[in-house]
Structures are given as C-alpha cells and as structure tokens.
C-alpha cells in the first residue's frame, strides 16, 4: 500500500556485509517458489544471488535517492487503487510449460472440426471455430487471460482523462477538423487536396449600445477541379478564426456541378441574386474563360475551361459569387429535358458518327 512519506537517503554501512548475514532459503520457501518458477529458473535465481556482492543486497532494502526513485513509499507488493492500475490476472493463470502449437497440431484441430461438422453447417460455425481455436498447449487460462507483470489497459471510461501522446510524424488534428471529417466523410488527405481561395475579405462593423463592434468577414470558395464546388462565409473578431470558419464551411458545402464534356456547361443559364443579374453561356472547345475575376476563379475551381459570362446591373462581389453558384446548379440536363418531353435520350454523335465527333 502506498503512503506519502518523504524520501530518505540510503544509510551508510558501518561494517562490511558478508554472505553469512543473509538467511538461506528454507524448504518451505523453496516449495513456495516452486509453484511460481521452474527448477531451471530457481537455479538461475540462486546462481544470480550467489554472484551478487553482499553489500549490493544490503542496499536493496533502503530508500533510493536517484532521480528515478518513486515519490512515495511502497514495497510494490500490493496494488493501490488510487495510484496503480486495476487488478491483474491471478497468479494461477501462469503456466511455465505453455508453448505454441505446431503446424501438425493446428491441422489436426481443423481436421477434427471438419469431421464433426453437422450436415446443415453454416458459415457461422466456421467463424465460431476460428474465434475459439486454441493456439497454445497448456492451461487455457494462460492463453485467454494471461498473467503479466505489465499493468492492464486503462478502462474505457477513464481513457478520456488520459492525455493522448502524439507519435513522431503524426499530425495533431484540431476538433473542428475532426467534426468536418465526420460531417463530410472526407479523410484528412482528401480535405488537403481541395483548392481553397479567399475571394472577399473585408472588415465589418456592428453598431451596438456598447459602441462599434468590429469583426472580419471572409467569403471562400473550395473545389477539386473535377466538378465539385462550394462557397463558405465566416465572420469573427479574430481574422484567423473567420478564415478557418469560411474554409471549413466551403468544404462542407461542396456540391457537384454538371459539366458538358467536362469542360463547359449545358446551355446558357441566367440567375439573379439580390441586385445582381448574370448570364453564363456555353462555348466551344478552346474558347477559354472570358468573364470577370470572381466567376473566372469559380469556373477554374469547378473544372470548367470554356465559358463566357455577362453581369448586368449590380456587381457586388458577394452577390456575384452566390449568383454564379446558383446559375451553375440550375442547369437543365439533357435527360431531364427528354423526360419532360416524353422522349428518349439518344447520343447522336455515337449513332451517326461512331463517337468520333
């Protein structure tokens, strides 16, 4: 049992210690040790103690004064529930003759299992055999619940109280990123591959009875260049917090953008958001992206390479970005048009030109 007492230094020996000062093992002591160790191990213990200097044996019963000494007094023979970990497996589970089965013994167990299988055997019987198969010869408790000098694992209820150590080369992920990974299903590597850019950054003020409250505003877009596009907004008193908030929101709001031939849109589309009115127009291969900067960046992140755009009335940056996303998502796909007209969708290029056009 552990008890808090100050550590003491090892007392100095006033005379030389001889081997006669230590009592030899009695027959009763040897009988007790024989339950825990094999004869070869007992012989090794006796040979080791005979080879040790008697003065070293005398110092073992004193308090240590080195930097690695325990901060409390204990003989380590009992487990303190407040300091140590839970109770280990009993000593009776130890089997000194325990050994692994040979390949022939494992094959014999499998043959016995196949021989005793019932006629209506299922896969569940094989799974039970794999789970309950013994891999050692000896006490069953020595394999199922072995006795070990190492402390058992911390109970599940207390694992949250233990501070997790970061392994070398491991990246510590913040809680907001973990929550984003759970919500989207993307891994950390997938999120790092997305292209992210801040299109609108400015400071805003909110007039309250306590005065003007300033904060930073971010509008961010994210995409993979292969048909995924999303926008996110973030506002906070700290610039870094607002940027992260917009960054994670853009990845969370990723949506698939329909693309014709993976380069342009399906026909001309119009959209209106607030006072912004714009029109996106499809273009032939090699035309490029000819539009204002905000629409250009959104098309590049979505993987659109041929497009023209015209923005009328207001040119507010935030509304322009939102109107562009609204227009890209409101495209009419050919199969939807065919279904609405009650017609069948036929690829004319494949039928008449063999897919060469």
CSV table of C-alpha atoms in Angstrom, one decimal:
chain,number,residue,atom,x,y,z
A,1,UNK,CA,0.0,0.0,0.0
A,2,UNK,CA,1.4,3.4,-0.9
A,3,UNK,CA,1.8,6.1,1.7
A,4,UNK,CA,3.1,9.6,1.2
A,5,UNK,CA,6.3,10.0,3.2
A,6,UNK,CA,9.4,12.0,2.4
A,7,UNK,CA,12.2,10.0,0.7
A,8,UNK,CA,15.2,9.1,2.8
A,9,UNK,CA,18.8,8.7,1.7
A,10,UNK,CA,20.4,5.2,1.9
A,11,UNK,CA,22.2,4.8,5.2
A,12,UNK,CA,25.9,4.3,5.2
A,13,UNK,CA,27.1,0.9,6.2
A,14,UNK,CA,29.2,0.9,9.4
A,15,UNK,CA,30.8,-2.6,8.7
A,16,UNK,CA,31.4,-4.8,5.8
A,17,UNK,CA,28.5,-7.1,4.9
A,18,UNK,CA,29.2,-10.8,4.4
A,19,UNK,CA,27.2,-13.5,2.8
A,20,UNK,CA,26.5,-15.1,6.2
A,21,UNK,CA,24.4,-12.1,7.2
A,22,UNK,CA,21.6,-13.3,4.8
A,23,UNK,CA,19.4,-16.3,5.7
A,24,UNK,CA,19.4,-19.1,3.1
A,25,UNK,CA,16.2,-20.3,1.6
A,26,UNK,CA,14.3,-22.8,3.7
A,27,UNK,CA,12.5,-25.9,2.5
A,28,UNK,CA,9.2,-24.0,2.9
A,29,UNK,CA,10.5,-21.0,0.9
A,30,UNK,CA,11.7,-23.3,-1.9
A,31,UNK,CA,8.3,-25.1,-2.0
A,32,UNK,CA,6.5,-21.7,-2.4
A,33,UNK,CA,8.9,-20.6,-5.1
A,34,UNK,CA,8.5,-23.9,-6.9
A,35,UNK,CA,4.8,-23.0,-7.6
A,36,UNK,CA,5.9,-19.9,-9.5
A,37,UNK,CA,9.1,-20.9,-11.2
A,38,UNK,CA,10.5,-23.9,-12.9
A,39,UNK,CA,13.6,-25.7,-11.5
A,40,UNK,CA,15.8,-24.1,-14.1
A,41,UNK,CA,14.5,-20.6,-13.1
A,42,UNK,CA,15.1,-21.4,-9.4
A,43,UNK,CA,18.6,-22.5,-10.1
A,44,UNK,CA,19.2,-19.3,-12.1
A,45,UNK,CA,17.9,-17.2,-9.2
A,46,UNK,CA,20.2,-18.9,-6.7
A,47,UNK,CA,23.2,-18.6,-9.0
A,48,UNK,CA,22.4,-14.9,-9.5
A,49,UNK,CA,22.2,-14.1,-5.8
A,50,UNK,CA,25.4,-16.1,-5.1
A,51,UNK,CA,27.2,-14.0,-7.8
A,52,UNK,CA,26.0,-10.6,-6.3
A,53,UNK,CA,28.0,-8.6,-3.9
A,54,UNK,CA,26.5,-8.8,-0.4
A,55,UNK,CA,26.8,-5.1,0.0
A,56,UNK,CA,24.6,-4.6,-3.0
A,57,UNK,CA,22.0,-6.9,-1.5
A,58,UNK,CA,22.0,-4.8,1.7
A,59,UNK,CA,21.4,-1.6,-0.2
A,60,UNK,CA,18.3,-3.0,-2.0
A,61,UNK,CA,16.2,-2.7,1.2
A,62,UNK,CA,16.9,1.1,1.5
A,63,UNK,CA,15.3,4.1,0.0
A,64,UNK,CA,16.6,5.2,-3.4
A,65,UNK,CA,17.9,8.7,-3.7
A,66,UNK,CA,18.4,8.7,-7.5
A,67,UNK,CA,16.2,10.9,-9.8
A,68,UNK,CA,14.2,7.8,-10.9
A,69,UNK,CA,13.0,7.0,-7.4
A,70,UNK,CA,9.3,6.9,-6.6
A,71,UNK,CA,7.8,10.0,-4.9
A,72,UNK,CA,6.0,7.8,-2.3
A,73,UNK,CA,7.0,4.8,-0.2
A,74,UNK,CA,5.7,1.4,-1.3
A,75,UNK,CA,7.2,-2.1,-1.5
A,76,UNK,CA,5.3,-2.7,-4.8
A,77,UNK,CA,3.8,-5.9,-3.4
A,78,UNK,CA,0.2,-4.6,-3.3
A,79,UNK,CA,-1.8,-2.6,-5.8
A,80,UNK,CA,-3.1,0.8,-4.6
A,81,UNK,CA,-6.4,1.6,-6.3
A,82,UNK,CA,-5.6,5.3,-6.1
A,83,UNK,CA,-2.1,5.2,-7.6
A,84,UNK,CA,-1.8,1.9,-9.5
A,85,UNK,CA,-4.0,0.5,-12.3
A,86,UNK,CA,-6.7,-2.2,-11.9
A,87,UNK,CA,-6.1,-5.7,-10.6
A,88,UNK,CA,-4.2,-8.1,-12.8
A,89,UNK,CA,-5.0,-11.7,-13.7
A,90,UNK,CA,-4.5,-14.2,-10.8
A,91,UNK,CA,-1.1,-16.0,-10.4
A,92,UNK,CA,-2.8,-19.4,-11.0
A,93,UNK,CA,-3.2,-18.4,-14.7
A,94,UNK,CA,0.6,-18.6,-15.2
A,95,UNK,CA,1.8,-21.8,-16.9
A,96,UNK,CA,5.6,-22.3,-17.2
A,97,UNK,CA,5.1,-25.1,-19.7
A,98,UNK,CA,2.9,-23.1,-22.1
A,99,UNK,CA,4.0,-23.4,-25.7
A,100,UNK,CA,2.7,-22.7,-29.2
A,101,UNK,CA,1.0,-25.4,-31.2
A,102,UNK,CA,2.9,-26.9,-34.1
A,103,UNK,CA,1.5,-26.8,-37.7
A,104,UNK,CA,0.6,-30.5,-37.4
A,105,UNK,CA,-1.4,-29.9,-34.2
A,106,UNK,CA,-3.3,-27.0,-35.8
A,107,UNK,CA,-4.0,-29.1,-38.9
A,108,UNK,CA,-5.3,-31.9,-36.6
A,109,UNK,CA,-7.7,-29.5,-34.9
A,110,UNK,CA,-9.0,-28.3,-38.3
A,111,UNK,CA,-9.5,-31.9,-39.4
A,112,UNK,CA,-11.4,-32.7,-36.2
A,113,UNK,CA,-13.6,-29.7,-36.8
A,114,UNK,CA,-14.4,-30.7,-40.4
A,115,UNK,CA,-15.1,-34.3,-39.3
A,116,UNK,CA,-17.6,-33.2,-36.6
A,117,UNK,CA,-19.4,-30.7,-38.7
A,118,UNK,CA,-23.2,-31.2,-38.9
A,119,UNK,CA,-24.9,-31.6,-42.3
A,120,UNK,CA,-26.6,-28.3,-42.0
A,121,UNK,CA,-23.4,-26.4,-41.2
A,122,UNK,CA,-23.2,-22.7,-42.0
A,123,UNK,CA,-20.5,-20.0,-42.2
A,124,UNK,CA,-21.3,-19.1,-38.6
A,125,UNK,CA,-20.0,-22.5,-37.4
A,126,UNK,CA,-16.6,-21.8,-39.1
A,127,UNK,CA,-16.5,-18.3,-37.5
A,128,UNK,CA,-17.1,-19.7,-34.1
A,129,UNK,CA,-14.3,-22.3,-34.6
A,130,UNK,CA,-11.8,-19.6,-35.6
A,131,UNK,CA,-12.8,-17.4,-32.6
A,132,UNK,CA,-12.5,-20.3,-30.1
A,133,UNK,CA,-9.5,-22.1,-31.6
A,134,UNK,CA,-6.5,-22.6,-29.2
A,135,UNK,CA,-3.1,-21.6,-30.4
A,136,UNK,CA,-1.1,-22.9,-27.4
A,137,UNK,CA,-0.7,-26.2,-25.4
A,138,UNK,CA,-1.2,-25.8,-21.7
A,139,UNK,CA,-3.6,-24.1,-19.4
A,140,UNK,CA,-6.5,-22.4,-21.2
A,141,UNK,CA,-6.5,-19.5,-18.7
A,142,UNK,CA,-2.8,-18.9,-19.5
A,143,UNK,CA,-3.8,-18.1,-23.1
A,144,UNK,CA,-7.2,-16.5,-22.6
A,145,UNK,CA,-6.3,-14.3,-19.6
A,146,UNK,CA,-2.5,-14.5,-19.1
A,147,UNK,CA,-0.7,-13.3,-16.0
A,148,UNK,CA,1.6,-10.4,-16.9
A,149,UNK,CA,3.9,-8.1,-15.0
A,150,UNK,CA,2.6,-5.2,-17.2
A,151,UNK,CA,-0.3,-3.2,-15.9
A,152,UNK,CA,-3.6,-3.7,-17.8
A,153,UNK,CA,-5.1,-1.1,-20.1
A,154,UNK,CA,-6.9,1.9,-18.6
A,155,UNK,CA,-10.7,1.3,-18.5
A,156,UNK,CA,-12.7,2.8,-21.4
A,157,UNK,CA,-14.5,5.3,-19.0
A,158,UNK,CA,-11.1,6.7,-18.0
A,159,UNK,CA,-9.5,6.9,-21.4
A,160,UNK,CA,-10.8,10.4,-22.0
A,161,UNK,CA,-9.0,11.6,-18.9
A,162,UNK,CA,-5.6,10.4,-20.2
A,163,UNK,CA,-3.8,12.9,-22.4
A,164,UNK,CA,-3.1,11.4,-25.8
A,165,UNK,CA,0.6,11.4,-26.8
A,166,UNK,CA,1.4,12.4,-30.4
A,167,UNK,CA,3.6,9.9,-32.1
A,168,UNK,CA,6.6,11.0,-34.1
A,169,UNK,CA,5.4,12.0,-37.6
A,170,UNK,CA,1.7,12.1,-36.6
A,171,UNK,CA,-0.3,15.3,-37.2
A,172,UNK,CA,-2.5,16.6,-34.4
A,173,UNK,CA,-5.9,17.3,-35.8
A,174,UNK,CA,-8.0,20.1,-34.2
A,175,UNK,CA,-11.6,19.3,-33.1
A,176,UNK,CA,-13.1,21.5,-35.8
A,177,UNK,CA,-11.3,19.5,-38.5
A,178,UNK,CA,-12.4,16.2,-36.9
A,179,UNK,CA,-16.0,17.4,-36.9
A,180,UNK,CA,-15.7,18.4,-40.6
A,181,UNK,CA,-14.3,14.9,-41.4
A,182,UNK,CA,-17.3,13.3,-39.7
A,183,UNK,CA,-19.8,15.5,-41.4
A,184,UNK,CA,-18.4,15.2,-45.0
A,185,UNK,CA,-16.9,11.7,-44.9
A,186,UNK,CA,-13.6,13.0,-46.4
A,187,UNK,CA,-10.3,12.0,-44.9
A,188,UNK,CA,-7.7,14.5,-43.8
A,189,UNK,CA,-5.7,13.9,-47.1
A,190,UNK,CA,-8.8,14.4,-49.2
A,191,UNK,CA,-9.5,17.8,-47.5
A,192,UNK,CA,-5.9,18.9,-48.0
A,193,UNK,CA,-6.2,18.2,-51.7
A,194,UNK,CA,-9.1,20.6,-52.2
A,195,UNK,CA,-8.3,24.0,-53.7
A,196,UNK,CA,-9.3,26.8,-51.4
A,197,UNK,CA,-9.2,30.6,-52.0
A,198,UNK,CA,-10.5,33.7,-50.2
A,199,UNK,CA,-12.3,35.8,-52.8
A,200,UNK,CA,-13.8,38.5,-50.5
A,201,UNK,CA,-12.1,39.8,-47.3
A,202,UNK,CA,-13.1,42.9,-45.5
A,203,UNK,CA,-13.7,44.4,-42.1
A,204,UNK,CA,-17.3,44.9,-40.9
A,205,UNK,CA,-18.8,46.9,-38.1
A,206,UNK,CA,-21.9,46.3,-36.0
A,207,UNK,CA,-23.3,49.3,-34.1
A,208,UNK,CA,-24.5,48.4,-30.6
A,209,UNK,CA,-25.2,50.3,-27.4
A,210,UNK,CA,-21.7,49.5,-26.3
A,211,UNK,CA,-20.2,51.1,-29.4
A,212,UNK,CA,-19.0,49.8,-32.7
A,213,UNK,CA,-18.1,46.1,-32.7
A,214,UNK,CA,-15.6,45.3,-35.5
A,215,UNK,CA,-15.1,41.9,-37.0
A,216,UNK,CA,-13.5,40.3,-40.1
A,217,UNK,CA,-15.6,38.8,-42.9
A,218,UNK,CA,-14.3,36.1,-45.3
A,219,UNK,CA,-16.0,34.6,-48.3
A,220,UNK,CA,-14.1,31.5,-49.5
A,221,UNK,CA,-14.6,29.0,-52.4
A,222,UNK,CA,-13.4,25.4,-52.5
A,223,UNK,CA,-13.2,22.9,-55.3
A,224,UNK,CA,-11.3,19.9,-56.7
A,225,UNK,CA,-11.2,21.0,-60.3
A,226,UNK,CA,-13.2,17.9,-61.3
A,227,UNK,CA,-16.8,19.1,-60.8
A,228,UNK,CA,-17.1,19.9,-57.1
A,229,UNK,CA,-17.6,23.5,-56.0
A,230,UNK,CA,-18.7,25.1,-52.7
A,231,UNK,CA,-18.7,28.5,-51.0
A,232,UNK,CA,-18.5,29.4,-47.3
A,233,UNK,CA,-18.7,32.5,-45.2
A,234,UNK,CA,-17.1,33.2,-41.9
A,235,UNK,CA,-17.2,36.2,-39.6
A,236,UNK,CA,-15.3,36.6,-36.3
A,237,UNK,CA,-13.5,39.2,-34.2
A,238,UNK,CA,-10.2,37.4,-35.0
A,239,UNK,CA,-9.1,37.2,-38.6
A,240,UNK,CA,-7.7,33.6,-38.3
A,241,UNK,CA,-11.0,32.3,-36.8
A,242,UNK,CA,-13.0,33.9,-39.5
A,243,UNK,CA,-10.8,32.4,-42.2
A,244,UNK,CA,-11.0,28.9,-40.7
A,245,UNK,CA,-14.7,29.2,-40.4
A,246,UNK,CA,-15.1,30.1,-44.1
A,247,UNK,CA,-12.6,27.5,-45.1
A,248,UNK,CA,-14.5,24.6,-43.4
A,249,UNK,CA,-17.9,25.9,-44.5
A,250,UNK,CA,-16.8,25.9,-48.1
A,251,UNK,CA,-15.7,22.3,-47.9
A,252,UNK,CA,-18.8,21.4,-46.0
A,253,UNK,CA,-21.0,23.0,-48.8
A,254,UNK,CA,-19.3,21.2,-51.7
A,255,UNK,CA,-21.8,20.3,-54.5
A,256,UNK,CA,-21.4,18.6,-57.8
A,257,UNK,CA,-21.6,20.9,-60.8
A,258,UNK,CA,-22.9,19.4,-64.1
A,259,UNK,CA,-20.3,19.8,-66.9
A,260,UNK,CA,-20.7,19.1,-70.6
A,261,UNK,CA,-17.7,17.1,-71.9
A,262,UNK,CA,-16.0,18.0,-68.6
A,263,UNK,CA,-15.2,21.5,-70.0
A,264,UNK,CA,-18.3,23.7,-70.2
A,265,UNK,CA,-22.0,24.0,-69.1
A,266,UNK,CA,-25.2,22.5,-70.6
A,267,UNK,CA,-26.6,25.5,-72.5
A,268,UNK,CA,-27.0,29.1,-71.4
A,269,UNK,CA,-28.3,29.9,-68.0
A,270,UNK,CA,-29.4,33.0,-66.2
A,271,UNK,CA,-29.6,33.8,-62.5
A,272,UNK,CA,-30.5,36.6,-60.2
A,273,UNK,CA,-29.3,37.1,-56.6
A,274,UNK,CA,-30.2,40.4,-54.9
A,275,UNK,CA,-29.5,43.2,-57.4
A,276,UNK,CA,-27.0,41.1,-59.4
A,277,UNK,CA,-28.2,39.6,-62.7
A,278,UNK,CA,-25.9,37.5,-64.8
A,279,UNK,CA,-25.9,35.1,-67.7
A,280,UNK,CA,-23.5,32.1,-68.2
A,281,UNK,CA,-23.0,31.0,-71.8
A,282,UNK,CA,-21.6,27.7,-73.2
A,283,UNK,CA,-18.7,28.0,-75.6
A,284,UNK,CA,-16.8,25.6,-78.0
A,285,UNK,CA,-13.5,23.9,-77.1
A,286,UNK,CA,-10.5,26.2,-76.8
A,287,UNK,CA,-12.6,29.3,-76.2
A,288,UNK,CA,-11.4,29.7,-72.6
A,289,UNK,CA,-13.0,31.5,-69.7
A,290,UNK,CA,-13.9,35.1,-70.6
A,291,UNK,CA,-15.6,36.8,-67.7
A,292,UNK,CA,-14.9,38.8,-64.6
A,293,UNK,CA,-12.4,37.6,-62.0
A,294,UNK,CA,-14.8,36.1,-59.4
A,295,UNK,CA,-16.6,34.0,-62.0
A,296,UNK,CA,-13.2,33.0,-63.5
A,297,UNK,CA,-12.0,31.6,-60.2
A,298,UNK,CA,-15.2,29.7,-59.6
A,299,UNK,CA,-15.1,28.1,-63.0
A,300,UNK,CA,-11.4,27.2,-62.6
A,301,UNK,CA,-12.1,25.5,-59.2
A,302,UNK,CA,-15.1,23.6,-60.7
A,303,UNK,CA,-13.1,22.3,-63.7
A,304,UNK,CA,-14.8,24.4,-66.4
A,305,UNK,CA,-12.5,25.6,-69.1
A,306,UNK,CA,-14.8,27.1,-71.8
A,307,UNK,CA,-17.4,29.7,-70.7
A,308,UNK,CA,-18.5,33.2,-71.3
A,309,UNK,CA,-20.4,35.4,-68.7
A,310,UNK,CA,-22.2,38.7,-68.7
A,311,UNK,CA,-23.0,40.5,-65.4
A,312,UNK,CA,-25.7,43.3,-65.6
A,313,UNK,CA,-26.9,45.8,-63.0
A,314,UNK,CA,-25.1,45.4,-59.7
A,315,UNK,CA,-21.6,44.0,-59.5
A,316,UNK,CA,-21.5,43.3,-55.8
A,317,UNK,CA,-18.7,40.7,-55.2
A,318,UNK,CA,-20.6,38.6,-52.7
A,319,UNK,CA,-23.8,38.5,-54.6
A,320,UNK,CA,-22.0,37.8,-57.8
A,321,UNK,CA,-20.3,34.7,-56.4
A,322,UNK,CA,-23.6,33.5,-55.0
A,323,UNK,CA,-25.5,34.2,-58.2
A,324,UNK,CA,-22.8,32.3,-60.2
A,325,UNK,CA,-23.2,29.2,-58.0
A,326,UNK,CA,-26.9,29.4,-58.3
A,327,UNK,CA,-26.6,29.5,-62.1
A,328,UNK,CA,-24.3,26.6,-62.2
A,329,UNK,CA,-26.6,24.5,-60.2
A,330,UNK,CA,-29.8,25.5,-62.2
A,331,UNK,CA,-28.6,23.9,-65.5
A,332,UNK,CA,-31.1,21.8,-67.4
A,333,UNK,CA,-29.6,18.5,-68.2
A,334,UNK,CA,-30.5,16.7,-71.5
A,335,UNK,CA,-32.0,13.7,-69.7
A,336,UNK,CA,-34.3,16.0,-67.7
A,337,UNK,CA,-35.4,17.8,-70.9
A,338,UNK,CA,-36.1,14.4,-72.6
A,339,UNK,CA,-38.0,13.1,-69.7
A,340,UNK,CA,-40.2,16.3,-69.6
A,341,UNK,CA,-41.0,15.9,-73.3
A,342,UNK,CA,-41.6,12.2,-73.0
A,343,UNK,CA,-38.8,11.5,-75.5
A,344,UNK,CA,-35.8,9.1,-75.4
A,345,UNK,CA,-32.3,10.5,-75.0
A,346,UNK,CA,-30.1,9.4,-77.9
A,347,UNK,CA,-26.4,10.2,-78.3
A,348,UNK,CA,-26.5,11.5,-81.9
A,349,UNK,CA,-22.7,11.6,-82.1
A,350,UNK,CA,-22.5,7.9,-81.2
A,351,UNK,CA,-25.3,6.8,-83.6
A,352,UNK,CA,-24.3,8.8,-86.7
A,353,UNK,CA,-20.6,9.5,-86.3
A,354,UNK,CA,-19.4,6.5,-84.2
A,355,UNK,CA,-18.4,8.7,-81.4
A,356,UNK,CA,-15.6,10.4,-83.4
A,357,UNK,CA,-17.1,13.9,-83.1
